[in-house]
Tab-separated table of C-alpha atoms and ligand atoms in Angstrom:
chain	number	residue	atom	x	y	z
A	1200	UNK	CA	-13.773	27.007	-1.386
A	1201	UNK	CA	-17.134	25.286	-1.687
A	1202	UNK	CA	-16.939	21.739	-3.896
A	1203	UNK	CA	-19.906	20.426	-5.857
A	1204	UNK	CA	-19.159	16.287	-6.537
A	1205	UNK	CA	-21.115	14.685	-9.225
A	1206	UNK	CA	-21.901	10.914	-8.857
A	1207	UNK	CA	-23.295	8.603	-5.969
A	1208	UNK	CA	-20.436	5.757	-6.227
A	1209	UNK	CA	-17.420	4.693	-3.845
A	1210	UNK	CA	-15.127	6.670	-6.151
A	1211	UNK	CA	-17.250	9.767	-5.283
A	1212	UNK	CA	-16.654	9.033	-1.742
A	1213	UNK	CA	-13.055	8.479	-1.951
A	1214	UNK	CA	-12.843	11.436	-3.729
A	1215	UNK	CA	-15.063	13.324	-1.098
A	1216	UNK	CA	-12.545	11.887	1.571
A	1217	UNK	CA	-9.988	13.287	-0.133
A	1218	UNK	CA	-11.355	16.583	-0.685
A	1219	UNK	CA	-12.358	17.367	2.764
A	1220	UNK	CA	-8.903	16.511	3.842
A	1221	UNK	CA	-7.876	19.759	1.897
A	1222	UNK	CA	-7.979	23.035	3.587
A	1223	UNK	CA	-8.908	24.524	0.786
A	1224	UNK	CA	-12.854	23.199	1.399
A	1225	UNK	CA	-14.991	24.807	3.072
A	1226	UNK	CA	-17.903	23.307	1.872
A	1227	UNK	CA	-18.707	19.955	-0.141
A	1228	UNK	CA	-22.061	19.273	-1.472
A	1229	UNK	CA	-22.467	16.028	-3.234
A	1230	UNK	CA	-25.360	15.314	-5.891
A	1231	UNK	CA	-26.851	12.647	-5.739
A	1232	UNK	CA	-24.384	11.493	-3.020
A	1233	UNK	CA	-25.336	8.663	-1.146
A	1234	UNK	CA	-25.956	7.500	2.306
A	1235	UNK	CA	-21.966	7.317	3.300
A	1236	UNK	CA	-20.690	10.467	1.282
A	1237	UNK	CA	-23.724	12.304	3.431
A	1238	UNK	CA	-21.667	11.913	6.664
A	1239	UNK	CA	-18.807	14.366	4.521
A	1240	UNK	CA	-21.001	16.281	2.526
A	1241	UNK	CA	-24.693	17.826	2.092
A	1242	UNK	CA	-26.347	15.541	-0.036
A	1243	UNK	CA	-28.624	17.686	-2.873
A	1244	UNK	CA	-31.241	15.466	-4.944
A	1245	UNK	CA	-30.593	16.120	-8.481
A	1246	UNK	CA	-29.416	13.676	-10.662
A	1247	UNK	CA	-25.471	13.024	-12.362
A	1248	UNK	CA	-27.291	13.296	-15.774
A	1249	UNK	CA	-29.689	17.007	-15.192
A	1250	UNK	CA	-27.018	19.286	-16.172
A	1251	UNK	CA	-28.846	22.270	-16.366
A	1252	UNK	CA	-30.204	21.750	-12.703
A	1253	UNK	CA	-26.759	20.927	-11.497
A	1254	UNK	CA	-25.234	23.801	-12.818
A	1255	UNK	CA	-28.300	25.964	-11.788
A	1256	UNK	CA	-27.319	24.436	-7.872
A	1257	UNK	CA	-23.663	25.259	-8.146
A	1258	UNK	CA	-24.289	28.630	-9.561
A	1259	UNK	CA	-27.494	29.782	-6.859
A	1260	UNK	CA	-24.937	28.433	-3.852
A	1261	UNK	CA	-21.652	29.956	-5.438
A	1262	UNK	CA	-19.943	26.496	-5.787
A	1263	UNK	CA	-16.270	27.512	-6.787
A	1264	UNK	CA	-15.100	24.208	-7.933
A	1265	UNK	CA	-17.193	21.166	-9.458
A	1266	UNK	CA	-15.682	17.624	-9.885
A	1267	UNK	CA	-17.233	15.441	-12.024
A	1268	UNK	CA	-16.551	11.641	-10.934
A	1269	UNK	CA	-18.674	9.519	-13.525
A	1270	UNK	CA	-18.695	8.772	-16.987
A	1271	UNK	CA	-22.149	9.071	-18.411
A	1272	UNK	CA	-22.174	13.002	-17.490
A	1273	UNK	CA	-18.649	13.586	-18.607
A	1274	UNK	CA	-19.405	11.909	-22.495
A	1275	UNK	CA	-22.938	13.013	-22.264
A	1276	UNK	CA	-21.400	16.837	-22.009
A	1277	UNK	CA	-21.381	18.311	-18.302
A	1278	UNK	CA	-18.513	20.235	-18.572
A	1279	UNK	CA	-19.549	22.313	-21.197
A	1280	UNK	CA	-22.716	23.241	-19.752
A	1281	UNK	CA	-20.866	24.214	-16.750
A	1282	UNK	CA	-18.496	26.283	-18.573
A	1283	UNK	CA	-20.605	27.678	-20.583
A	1284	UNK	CA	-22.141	29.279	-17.600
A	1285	UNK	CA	-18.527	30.429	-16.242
A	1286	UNK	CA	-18.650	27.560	-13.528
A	1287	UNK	CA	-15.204	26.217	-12.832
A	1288	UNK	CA	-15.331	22.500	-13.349
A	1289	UNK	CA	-12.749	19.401	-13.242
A	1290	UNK	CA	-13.165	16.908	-16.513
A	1291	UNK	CA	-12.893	16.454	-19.916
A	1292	UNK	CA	-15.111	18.434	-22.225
A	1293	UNK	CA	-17.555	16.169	-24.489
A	1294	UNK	CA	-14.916	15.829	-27.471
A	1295	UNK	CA	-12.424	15.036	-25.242
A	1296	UNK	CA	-14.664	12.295	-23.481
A	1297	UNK	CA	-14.925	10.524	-26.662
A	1298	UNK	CA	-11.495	9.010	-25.468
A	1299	UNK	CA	-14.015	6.847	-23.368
A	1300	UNK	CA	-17.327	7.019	-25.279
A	1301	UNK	CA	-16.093	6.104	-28.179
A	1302	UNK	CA	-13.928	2.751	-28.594
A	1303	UNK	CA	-13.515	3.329	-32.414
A	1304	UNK	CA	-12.382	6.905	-32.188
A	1305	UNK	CA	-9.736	5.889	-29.667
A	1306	UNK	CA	-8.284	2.661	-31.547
A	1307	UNK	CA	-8.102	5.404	-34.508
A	1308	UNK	CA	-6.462	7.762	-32.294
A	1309	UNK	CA	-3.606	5.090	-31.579
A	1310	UNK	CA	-3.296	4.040	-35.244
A	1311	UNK	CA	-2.903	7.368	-36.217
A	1312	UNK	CA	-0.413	8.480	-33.294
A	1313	UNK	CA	1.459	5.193	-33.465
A	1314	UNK	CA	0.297	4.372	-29.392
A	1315	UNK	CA	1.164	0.756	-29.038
A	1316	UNK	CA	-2.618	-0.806	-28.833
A	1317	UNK	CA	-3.906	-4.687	-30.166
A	1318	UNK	CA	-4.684	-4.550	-33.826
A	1319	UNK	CA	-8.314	-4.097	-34.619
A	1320	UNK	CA	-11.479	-3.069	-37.516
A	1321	UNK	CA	-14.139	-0.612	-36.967
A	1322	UNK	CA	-17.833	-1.993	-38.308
A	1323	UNK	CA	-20.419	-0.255	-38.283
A	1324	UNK	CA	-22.063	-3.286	-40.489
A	1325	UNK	CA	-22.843	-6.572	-38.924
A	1326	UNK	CA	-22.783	-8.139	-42.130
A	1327	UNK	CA	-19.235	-6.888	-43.060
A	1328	UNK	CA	-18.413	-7.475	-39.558
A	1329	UNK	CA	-19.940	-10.976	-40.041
A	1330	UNK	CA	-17.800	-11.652	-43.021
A	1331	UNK	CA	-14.619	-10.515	-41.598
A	1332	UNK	CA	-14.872	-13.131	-38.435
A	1333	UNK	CA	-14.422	-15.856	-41.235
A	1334	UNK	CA	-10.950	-14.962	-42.058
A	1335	UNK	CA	-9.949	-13.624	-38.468
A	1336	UNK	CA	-8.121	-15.394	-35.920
A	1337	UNK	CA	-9.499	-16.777	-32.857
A	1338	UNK	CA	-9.497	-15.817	-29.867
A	1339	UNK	CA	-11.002	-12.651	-30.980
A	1340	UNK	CA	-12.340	-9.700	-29.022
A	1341	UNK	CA	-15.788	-7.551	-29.821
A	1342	UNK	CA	-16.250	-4.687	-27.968
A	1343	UNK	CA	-19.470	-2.480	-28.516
A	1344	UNK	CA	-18.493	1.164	-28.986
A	1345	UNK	CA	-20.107	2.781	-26.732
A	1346	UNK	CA	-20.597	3.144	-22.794
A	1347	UNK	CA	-21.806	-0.373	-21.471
A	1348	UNK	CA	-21.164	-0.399	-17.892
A	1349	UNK	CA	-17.869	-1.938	-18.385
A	1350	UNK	CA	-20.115	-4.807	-19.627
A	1351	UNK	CA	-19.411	-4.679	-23.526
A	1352	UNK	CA	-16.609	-6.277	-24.298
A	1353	UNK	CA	-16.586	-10.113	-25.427
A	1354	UNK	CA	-14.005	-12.632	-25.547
A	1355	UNK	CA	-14.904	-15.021	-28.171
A	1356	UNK	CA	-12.746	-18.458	-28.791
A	1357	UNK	CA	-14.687	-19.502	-31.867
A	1358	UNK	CA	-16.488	-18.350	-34.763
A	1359	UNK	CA	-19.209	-19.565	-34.285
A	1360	UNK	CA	-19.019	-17.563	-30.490
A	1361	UNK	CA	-17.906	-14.441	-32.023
A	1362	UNK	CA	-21.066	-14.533	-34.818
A	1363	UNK	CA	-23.386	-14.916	-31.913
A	1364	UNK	CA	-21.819	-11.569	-30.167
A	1365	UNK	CA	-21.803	-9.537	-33.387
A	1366	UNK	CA	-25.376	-10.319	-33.856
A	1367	UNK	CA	-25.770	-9.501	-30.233
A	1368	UNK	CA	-24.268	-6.325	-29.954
A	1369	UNK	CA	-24.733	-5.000	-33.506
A	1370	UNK	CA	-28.258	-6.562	-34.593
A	1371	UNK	CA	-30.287	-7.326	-30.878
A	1372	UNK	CA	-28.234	-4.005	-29.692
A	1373	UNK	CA	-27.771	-5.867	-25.893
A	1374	UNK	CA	-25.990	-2.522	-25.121
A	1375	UNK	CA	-28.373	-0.232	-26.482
A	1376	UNK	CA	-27.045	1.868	-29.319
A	1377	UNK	CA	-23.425	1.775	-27.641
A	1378	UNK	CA	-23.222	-1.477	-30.506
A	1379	UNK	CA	-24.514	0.771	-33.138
A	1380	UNK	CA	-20.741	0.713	-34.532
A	1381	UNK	CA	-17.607	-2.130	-33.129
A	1382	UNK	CA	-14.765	-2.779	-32.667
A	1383	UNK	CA	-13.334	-6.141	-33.270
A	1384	UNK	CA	-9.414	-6.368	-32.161
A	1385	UNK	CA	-7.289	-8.646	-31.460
A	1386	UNK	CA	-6.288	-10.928	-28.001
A	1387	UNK	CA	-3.410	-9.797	-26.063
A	1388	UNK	CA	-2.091	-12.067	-23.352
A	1389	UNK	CA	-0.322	-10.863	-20.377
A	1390	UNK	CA	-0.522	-9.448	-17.092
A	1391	UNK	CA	-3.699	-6.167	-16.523
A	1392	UNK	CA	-2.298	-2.370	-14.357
A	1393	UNK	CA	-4.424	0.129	-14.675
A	1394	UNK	CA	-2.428	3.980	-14.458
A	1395	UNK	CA	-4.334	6.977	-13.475
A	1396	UNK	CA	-3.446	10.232	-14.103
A	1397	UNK	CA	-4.024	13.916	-14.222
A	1398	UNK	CA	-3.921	16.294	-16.941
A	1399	UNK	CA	-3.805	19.447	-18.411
A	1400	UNK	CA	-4.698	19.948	-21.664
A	1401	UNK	CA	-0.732	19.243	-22.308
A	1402	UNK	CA	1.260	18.087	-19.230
A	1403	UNK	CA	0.400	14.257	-17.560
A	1404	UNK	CA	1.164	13.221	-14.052
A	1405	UNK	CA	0.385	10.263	-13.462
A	1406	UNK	CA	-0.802	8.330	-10.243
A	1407	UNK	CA	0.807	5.099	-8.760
A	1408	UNK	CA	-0.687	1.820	-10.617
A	1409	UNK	CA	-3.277	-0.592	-9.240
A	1410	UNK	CA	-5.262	-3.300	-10.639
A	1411	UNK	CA	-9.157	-4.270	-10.545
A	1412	UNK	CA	-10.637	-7.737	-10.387
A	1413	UNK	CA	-13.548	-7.422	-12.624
A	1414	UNK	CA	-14.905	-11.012	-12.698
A	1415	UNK	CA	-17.690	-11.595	-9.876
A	1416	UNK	CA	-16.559	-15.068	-8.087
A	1417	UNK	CA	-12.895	-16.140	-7.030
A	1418	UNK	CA	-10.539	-17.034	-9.583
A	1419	UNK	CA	-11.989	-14.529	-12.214
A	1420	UNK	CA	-15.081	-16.767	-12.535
A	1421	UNK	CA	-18.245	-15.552	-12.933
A	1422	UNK	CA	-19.510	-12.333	-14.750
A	1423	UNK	CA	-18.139	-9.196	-15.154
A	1424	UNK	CA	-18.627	-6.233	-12.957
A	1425	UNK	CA	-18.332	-3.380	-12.674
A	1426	UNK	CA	-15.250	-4.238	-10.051
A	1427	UNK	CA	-15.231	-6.681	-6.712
A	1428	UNK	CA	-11.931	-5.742	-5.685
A	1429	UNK	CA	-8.525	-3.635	-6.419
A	1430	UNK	CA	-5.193	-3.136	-4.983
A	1431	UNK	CA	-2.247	-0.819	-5.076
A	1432	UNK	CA	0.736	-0.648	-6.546
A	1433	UNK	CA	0.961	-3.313	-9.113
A	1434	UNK	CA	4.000	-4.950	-8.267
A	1435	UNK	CA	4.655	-5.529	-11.909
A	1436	UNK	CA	4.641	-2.249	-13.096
A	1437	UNK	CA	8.237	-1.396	-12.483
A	1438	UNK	CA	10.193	1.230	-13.306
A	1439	UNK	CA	11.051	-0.236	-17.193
A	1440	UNK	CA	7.500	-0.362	-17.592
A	1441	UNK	CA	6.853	3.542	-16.474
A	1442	UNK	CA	9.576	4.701	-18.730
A	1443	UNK	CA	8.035	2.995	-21.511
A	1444	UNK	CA	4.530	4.191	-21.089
A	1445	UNK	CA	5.562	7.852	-20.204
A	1446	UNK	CA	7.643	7.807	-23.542
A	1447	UNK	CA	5.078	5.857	-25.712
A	1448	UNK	CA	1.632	5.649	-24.212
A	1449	UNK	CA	1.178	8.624	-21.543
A	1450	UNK	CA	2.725	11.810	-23.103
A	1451	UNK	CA	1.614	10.812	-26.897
A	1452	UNK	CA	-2.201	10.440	-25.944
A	1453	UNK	CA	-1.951	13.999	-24.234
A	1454	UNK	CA	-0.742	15.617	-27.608
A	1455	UNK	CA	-2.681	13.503	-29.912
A	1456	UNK	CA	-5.525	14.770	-28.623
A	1457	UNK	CA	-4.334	18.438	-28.361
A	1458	UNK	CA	-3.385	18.242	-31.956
A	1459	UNK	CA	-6.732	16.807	-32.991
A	1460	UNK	CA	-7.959	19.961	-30.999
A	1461	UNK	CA	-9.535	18.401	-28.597
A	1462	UNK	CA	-7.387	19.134	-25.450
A	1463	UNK	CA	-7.895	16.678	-22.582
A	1464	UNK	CA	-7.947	17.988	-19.133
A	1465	UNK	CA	-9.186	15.650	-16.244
A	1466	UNK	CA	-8.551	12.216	-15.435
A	1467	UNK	CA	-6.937	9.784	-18.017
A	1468	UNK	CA	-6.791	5.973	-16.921
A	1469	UNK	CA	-4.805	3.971	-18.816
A	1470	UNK	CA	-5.888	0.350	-19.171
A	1471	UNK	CA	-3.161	-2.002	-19.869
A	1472	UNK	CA	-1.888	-5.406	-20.736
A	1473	UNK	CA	1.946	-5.713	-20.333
A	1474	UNK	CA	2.187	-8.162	-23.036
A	1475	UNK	CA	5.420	-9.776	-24.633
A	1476	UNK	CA	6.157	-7.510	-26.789
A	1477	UNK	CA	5.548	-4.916	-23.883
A	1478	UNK	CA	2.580	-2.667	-22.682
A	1479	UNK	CA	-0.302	-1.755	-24.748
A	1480	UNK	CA	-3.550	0.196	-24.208
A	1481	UNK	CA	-6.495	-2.036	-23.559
A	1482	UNK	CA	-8.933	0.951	-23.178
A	1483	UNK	CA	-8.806	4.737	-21.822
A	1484	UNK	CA	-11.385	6.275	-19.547
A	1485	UNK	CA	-12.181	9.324	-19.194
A	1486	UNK	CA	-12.501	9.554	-15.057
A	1487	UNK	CA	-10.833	7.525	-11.818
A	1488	UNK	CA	-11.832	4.020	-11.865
A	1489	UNK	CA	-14.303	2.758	-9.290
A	1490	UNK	CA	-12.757	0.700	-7.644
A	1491	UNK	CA	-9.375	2.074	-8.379
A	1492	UNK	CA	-9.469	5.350	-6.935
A	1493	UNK	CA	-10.318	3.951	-3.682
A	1494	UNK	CA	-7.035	2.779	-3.218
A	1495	UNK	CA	-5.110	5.354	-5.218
A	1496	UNK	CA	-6.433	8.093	-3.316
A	1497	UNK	CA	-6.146	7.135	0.035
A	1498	UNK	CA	-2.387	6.474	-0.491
A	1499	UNK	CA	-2.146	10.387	-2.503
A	1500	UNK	CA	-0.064	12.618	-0.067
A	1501	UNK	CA	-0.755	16.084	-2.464
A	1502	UNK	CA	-3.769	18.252	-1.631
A	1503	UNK	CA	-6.045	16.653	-4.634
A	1504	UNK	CA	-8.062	19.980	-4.689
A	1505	UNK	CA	-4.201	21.575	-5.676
A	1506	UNK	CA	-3.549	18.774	-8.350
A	1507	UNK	CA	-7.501	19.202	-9.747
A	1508	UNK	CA	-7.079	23.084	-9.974
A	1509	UNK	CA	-4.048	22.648	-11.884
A	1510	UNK	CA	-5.536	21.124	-14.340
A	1511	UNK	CA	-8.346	23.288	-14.569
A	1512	UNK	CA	-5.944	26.291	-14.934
A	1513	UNK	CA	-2.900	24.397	-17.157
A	1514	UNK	CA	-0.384	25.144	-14.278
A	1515	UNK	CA	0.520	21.162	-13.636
A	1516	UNK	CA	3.533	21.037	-14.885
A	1517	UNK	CA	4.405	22.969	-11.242
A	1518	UNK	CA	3.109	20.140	-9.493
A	1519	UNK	CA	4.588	16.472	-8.437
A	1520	UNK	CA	2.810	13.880	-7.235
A	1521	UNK	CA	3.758	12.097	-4.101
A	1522	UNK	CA	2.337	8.391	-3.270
A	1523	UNK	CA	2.715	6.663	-0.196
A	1524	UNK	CA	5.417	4.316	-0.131
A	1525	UNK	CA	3.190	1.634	1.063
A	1526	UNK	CA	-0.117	-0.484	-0.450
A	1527	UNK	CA	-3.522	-0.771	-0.185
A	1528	UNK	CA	-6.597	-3.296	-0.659
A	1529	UNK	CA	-10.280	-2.417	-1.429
A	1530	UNK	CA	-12.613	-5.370	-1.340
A	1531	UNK	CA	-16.084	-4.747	-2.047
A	1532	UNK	CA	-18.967	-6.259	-0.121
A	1533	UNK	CA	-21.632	-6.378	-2.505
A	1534	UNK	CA	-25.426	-8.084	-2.604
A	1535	UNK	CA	-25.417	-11.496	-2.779
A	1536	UNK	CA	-26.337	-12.216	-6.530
A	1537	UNK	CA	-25.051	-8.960	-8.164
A	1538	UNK	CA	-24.333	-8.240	-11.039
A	1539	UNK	CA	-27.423	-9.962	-12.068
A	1540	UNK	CA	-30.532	-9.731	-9.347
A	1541	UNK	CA	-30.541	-9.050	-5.390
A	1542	UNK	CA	-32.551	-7.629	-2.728
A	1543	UNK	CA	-31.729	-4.403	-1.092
A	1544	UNK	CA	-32.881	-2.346	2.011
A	1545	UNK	CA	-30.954	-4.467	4.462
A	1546	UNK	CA	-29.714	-2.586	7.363
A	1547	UNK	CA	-25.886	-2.371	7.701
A	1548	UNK	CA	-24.646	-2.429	11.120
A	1549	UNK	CA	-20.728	-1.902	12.447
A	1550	UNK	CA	-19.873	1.325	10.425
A	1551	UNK	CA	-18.440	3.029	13.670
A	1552	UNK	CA	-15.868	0.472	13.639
A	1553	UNK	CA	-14.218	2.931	10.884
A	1554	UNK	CA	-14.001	5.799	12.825
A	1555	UNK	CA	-11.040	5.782	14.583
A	1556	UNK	CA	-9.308	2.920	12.775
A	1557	UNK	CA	-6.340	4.990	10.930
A	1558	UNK	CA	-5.614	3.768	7.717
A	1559	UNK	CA	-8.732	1.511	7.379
A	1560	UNK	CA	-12.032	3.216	4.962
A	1561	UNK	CA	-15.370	2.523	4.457
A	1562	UNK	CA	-16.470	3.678	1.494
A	1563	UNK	CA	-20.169	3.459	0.386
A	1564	UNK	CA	-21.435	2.890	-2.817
A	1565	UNK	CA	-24.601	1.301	-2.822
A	1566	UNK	CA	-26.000	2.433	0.702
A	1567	UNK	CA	-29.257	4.741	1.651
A	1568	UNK	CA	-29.813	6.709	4.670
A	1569	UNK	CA	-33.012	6.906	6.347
A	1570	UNK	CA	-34.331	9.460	8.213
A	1571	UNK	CA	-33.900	7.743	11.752
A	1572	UNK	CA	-30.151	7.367	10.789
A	1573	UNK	CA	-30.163	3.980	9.950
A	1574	UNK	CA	-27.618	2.928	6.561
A	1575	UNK	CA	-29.333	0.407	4.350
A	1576	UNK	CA	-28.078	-1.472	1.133
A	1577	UNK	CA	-29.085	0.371	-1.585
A	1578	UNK	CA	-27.267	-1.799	-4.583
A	1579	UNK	CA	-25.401	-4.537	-6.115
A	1580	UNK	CA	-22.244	-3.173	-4.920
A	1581	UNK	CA	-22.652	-1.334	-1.335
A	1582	UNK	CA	-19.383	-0.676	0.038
A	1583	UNK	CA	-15.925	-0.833	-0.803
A	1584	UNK	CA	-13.661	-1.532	2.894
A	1585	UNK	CA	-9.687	-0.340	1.860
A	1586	UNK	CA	-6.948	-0.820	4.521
A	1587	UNK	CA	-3.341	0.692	3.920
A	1588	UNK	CA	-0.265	-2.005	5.004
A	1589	UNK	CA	3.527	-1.685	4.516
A	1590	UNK	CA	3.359	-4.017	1.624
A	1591	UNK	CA	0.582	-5.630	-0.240
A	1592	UNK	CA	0.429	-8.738	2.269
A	1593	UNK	CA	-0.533	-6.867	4.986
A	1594	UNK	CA	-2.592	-4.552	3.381
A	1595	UNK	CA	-4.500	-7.633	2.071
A	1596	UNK	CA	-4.843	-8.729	5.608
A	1597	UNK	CA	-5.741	-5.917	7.085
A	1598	UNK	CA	-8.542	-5.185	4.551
A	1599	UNK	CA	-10.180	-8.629	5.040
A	1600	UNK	CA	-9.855	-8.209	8.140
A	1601	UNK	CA	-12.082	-4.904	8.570
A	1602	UNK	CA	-14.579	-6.475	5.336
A	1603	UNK	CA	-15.998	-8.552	9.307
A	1604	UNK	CA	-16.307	-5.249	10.876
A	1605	UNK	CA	-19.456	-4.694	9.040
A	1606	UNK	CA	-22.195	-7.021	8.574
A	1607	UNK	CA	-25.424	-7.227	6.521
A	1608	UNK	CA	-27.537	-9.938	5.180
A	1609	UNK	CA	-26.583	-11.366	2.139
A	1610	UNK	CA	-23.162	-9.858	2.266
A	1611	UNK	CA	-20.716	-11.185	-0.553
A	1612	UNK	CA	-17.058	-10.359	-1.343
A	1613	UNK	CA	-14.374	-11.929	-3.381
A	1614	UNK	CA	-11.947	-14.071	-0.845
A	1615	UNK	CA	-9.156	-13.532	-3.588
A	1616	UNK	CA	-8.586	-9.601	-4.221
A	1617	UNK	CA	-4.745	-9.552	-4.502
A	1618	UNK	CA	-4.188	-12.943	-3.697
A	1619	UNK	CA	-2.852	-14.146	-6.908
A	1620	UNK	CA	0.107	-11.282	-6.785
A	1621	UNK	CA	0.724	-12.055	-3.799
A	1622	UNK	CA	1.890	-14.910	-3.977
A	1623	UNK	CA	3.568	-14.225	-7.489
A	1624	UNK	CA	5.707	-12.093	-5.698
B	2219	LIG	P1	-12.010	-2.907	-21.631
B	2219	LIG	O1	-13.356	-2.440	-21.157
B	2219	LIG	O2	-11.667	-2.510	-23.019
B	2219	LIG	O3	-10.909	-2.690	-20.631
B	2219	LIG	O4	-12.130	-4.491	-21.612
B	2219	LIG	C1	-12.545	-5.184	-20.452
B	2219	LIG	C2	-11.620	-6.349	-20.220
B	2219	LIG	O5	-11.607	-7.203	-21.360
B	2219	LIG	C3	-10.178	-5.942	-20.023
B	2219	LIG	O6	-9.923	-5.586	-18.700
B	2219	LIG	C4	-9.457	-7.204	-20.442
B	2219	LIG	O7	-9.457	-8.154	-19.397
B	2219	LIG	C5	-10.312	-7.726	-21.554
B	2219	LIG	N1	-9.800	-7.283	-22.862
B	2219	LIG	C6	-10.118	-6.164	-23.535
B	2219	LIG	N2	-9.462	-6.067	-24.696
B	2219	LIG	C7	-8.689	-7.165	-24.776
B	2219	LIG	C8	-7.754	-7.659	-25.739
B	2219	LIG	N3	-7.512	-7.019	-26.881
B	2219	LIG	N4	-7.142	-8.827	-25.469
B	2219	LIG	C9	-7.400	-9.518	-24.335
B	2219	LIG	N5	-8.253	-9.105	-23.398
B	2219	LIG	C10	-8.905	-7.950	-23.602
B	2220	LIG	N1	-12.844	-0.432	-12.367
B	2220	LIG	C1	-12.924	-0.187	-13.731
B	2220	LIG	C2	-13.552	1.081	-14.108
B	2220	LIG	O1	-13.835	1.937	-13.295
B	2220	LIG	O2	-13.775	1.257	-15.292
C-alpha cells in the first residue's frame, strides 16, 4: 500500500515510524515532512493546508491510504476534498472536526448529551460577556473558540484579569477570529490524562492514557506550549476511572455526534481533569496529540495501518487494541527561548546514536535537511527523544538519558517531564 502523511511535526514522525513498521506499506510519502520523517519517507513540498494539490499528489502517484496528522487541515476540510475525489483518507470530515474547531459547539454537545464537562456560557458579545464576569465566580476560565495553537485558553483569578482577556480575545482578537465567539466556563481542580482513541463513525477504542506538560519551564512555570514533555500511562487513570469514561464520556461523544449526523471517524483525544466529583472533559481534539502520540505509539503493539483502515471502513469493532505493558517518556529539546523568539539553523549532531538503541526514538519536529546531509534546527520545538522502561522511573531515566545523545546550541528541555508522578507514586 502506498501512505500519503499530512503534517511536518513529531506526531507525523511517530506516526511515520509506526506506519513503516506495517507490512502493509510499501511506500510512505510525507508532505511537507521534515528533515527526520525524510530518513522514512519521500518528502513532497506541498503544504498541510493546499488541499487540492495534495489530493492532486496522492491521486497522480496512486496513494491508497492518506493520514491526516494535524488540525488546521482536518477543521479547515481535507477530508472531504479527498473524498470527494474517491481518495481513501483517515480523519474526521469538516463537521465532525468542529469537535476541535469549535469550543462552543462542543460544550453544547455535552450539555445536550449530558457528557460530564465544567459548567460554562457561549458569547459571542464582549459586552454581554463583560457583564456576566461581574456576577461569575473567580477563578474563571476564557477560552477563545477557535484553533489557537493550544494558546487560547486563560485562567483568570480576578475580574479585573478576566475583563482584560475578554477584551483581548473578543475585542483586540489576539487569536485572530478564533475569539470571534467564547467560551467562559468554569475552574475544575484535579489531576490532567489525556485518552486517545480511534473511531468509527460508531465504535471507540481507545489508546492507553498519557499526560503532556504544557507549561515551558520546570514546575509548570512559564508559558504555554504547544507541549515540552509527555509520558505514558498515567498512573492515575485506573481502571475505575476507564469504566467511568467508557460509560459516560467515550461511547456518548461517539453517538452524540452520529445522531447530530455528523459521524466521527479518526482520532478522538479526550482531555481530562479527574476532579472530585470524578472525570470531566476539558477539551476534545480532533487528531493524536503532539506530544502524546509519541509515546502512545511507540508502546502500540497492533499494525496502526489495520486499526486506521478500520476506521475508514467501520469494521473496528473486530479489532482490540494491545499496549505494551510498560511506559514511556518523550522530552522535547526545543530552542532556547521558544515559545516566544529563537534562532534556528543550528546543526544537530549525535542522531546516529538512535539507530541501534532499541526502545529509544528520535523524533524530529522542528529540524531541516540540507542537501550535504547535514540536520539543522528548524523551530521552537526540534525534537522530541522517547525511551520505553519497565515502569515510568526508568523510562524517565532512560529518556534523559538519550535527551545528551544529541547536542545543538541553544538546546533546552524541561528537567521535570514525569517527575512530579513519579514521585506521587
Ligand atoms: P484546553 O486547550 O481546553 O485543554 O485548555 C488548556 C489547559 O487549560 C488545560 O490543559 C488545563 O490545564 C487548563 N484548563 C482548561 N479548562 C479548564 C477548566 N475548566 N478548569 C481548569 N483548568 C482548565
Ligand atoms: N499536546 C497537546 C495537543 O496536541 O493538543
Amino acid at each position: 500500500m502506498k501512505v500519503l502523511i499530512v503534517g511536518s511535526g513529531g506526531r507525523e514522525h511517530a506516526i511515520a515510524y509506526a506506519v513503516a513498521k506495517s507490512p502493509r506499506a510499501e511506500k510512505i510519502y510525507c508532505a511537507p515532512g521534515n528533515g527526520g520523517i525524510g530518513q522514512l519517507a519521500e518528502c513532497v513540498d506541498i503544504g498541510a493546508m493546499e488541499f487540492e494539490r495534495l489530493a492532486a499528489f496522492a491521486q497522480e502517484h496512486a496513494i491508497d491510504f492518506t493520514i491526516v496528522g494535524m488540525d488546521d487541515p482536518l477543521v479547515g476540510g481535507i477530508v472531504d476534498v479527498f473524498e470527494k475525489r474517491g481518495l481513501k483518507v483517515f480523519g474526521p470530515r469538516k463537521n465532525a472536526a468542529i469537535l476541535e474547531g469549535s469550543k462552543a459547539f462542543s460544550k453544547d454537545l455535552m450539555k445536550k448529551y449530558g457528557i460530564p464537562t465544567a459548567g460554562y456560557e457561549n458569547f459571542t458579545d464582549a459586552d454581554k460577556a463583560l457583564e456576566y464576569l461581574n456576577t461569575a465566580k473567580y477563578p474563571i476560565v476564557l477560552k477563545a473558540d477557535g484553533l489557537a495553537l493550544g494558546k487560547g485558553v486563560l485562567i483568570c483569578n480576578t475580574l479585573e484579569e478576566a475583563q482584560a482577556g475578554v477584551r483581548s480575545i473578543m475585542q483586540e482578537k489576539q487569536f485572530g477570529s478564533a475569539g470571534n465567539r467564547m467560551v467562559i466556563e468554569e475552574f475544575m481542580t484535579g489531576r490532567e490524562v489525556s485518552v486517545l482513541s480511534f473511531v468509527d463513525g460508531k465504535t471507540i477504542r481507545t489508546m492507553t492514557s498519557a499526560q503532556d506538560h504544557k507549561r515551558a519551564k520546570d514546575g509548570d512555570q512559564g508559558l504555554n506550549t504547544g507541549g515540552m514533555g509527555t509520558f505514558s500511562p498515567s498512573p492515575f487513570y485506573t481502571e475505575e476511572v476507564d469504566a467511568f469514561c467508557q460509560k459516560y464520556i467515550y461511547q456518548p461523544t461517539v453517538d452524540a455526534m452520529a445522531a447530530e449526523g455528523r459521524p466521527f471517524t479518526g482520532i478522538i483525544f479526550f482531555g481530562l481533569m479527574l476532579t472530585e466529583e470524578g472525570p470531566r472533559v476539558l477539551e476534545y481534539n480532533a487528531r493524536f496529540g503532539d506530544p502524546e502520540a509519541q509515546v502512545v505509539l511507540p508502546r502500540m503493539k497492533n499494525d496502526l495501518l489495520e486499526v486506521m483502515e478500520a476506521c475508514v471502513e467501520g469494521t473496528l469493532d473486530k479489532i482490540e487494541l494491545q499496549f505494551e505493558d510498560n511506559a514511556a517518556v518523550c522530552v522535547v529539546l526545543a530552542s532556547e527561548g521558544y515559545p516566544v523568539s529563537y534562532e534556528k539553523g543550528f546543526e544537530i549532531k549525535g542522531l546516529s546514536a538512535f539507530e541501534e538503541a532499541e526502545g529509544y526514538y528520535c523524533f524530529h519536529a522542528g529540524t531541516k535537511k540540507c542537501p550535504d546531509g547535514r540536520i539543522l534546527t528548524n523551530g521552537g520545538r526540534v525534537l522530541g527523544i522517547t525511551a520505553k522502561g519497565a515502569d515510568l522511573k526508568e523510562a524517565r531515566a532512560n529518556a534523559y538519558q538519550a535527551a545528551q545523545w544529541v547536542e545543538f546550541e541553544n538546546k533546552y528541555m524541561r528537567q521535570d517531564i514525569g517527575k512530579a508522578i513519579d514521585e506521587a507514586t
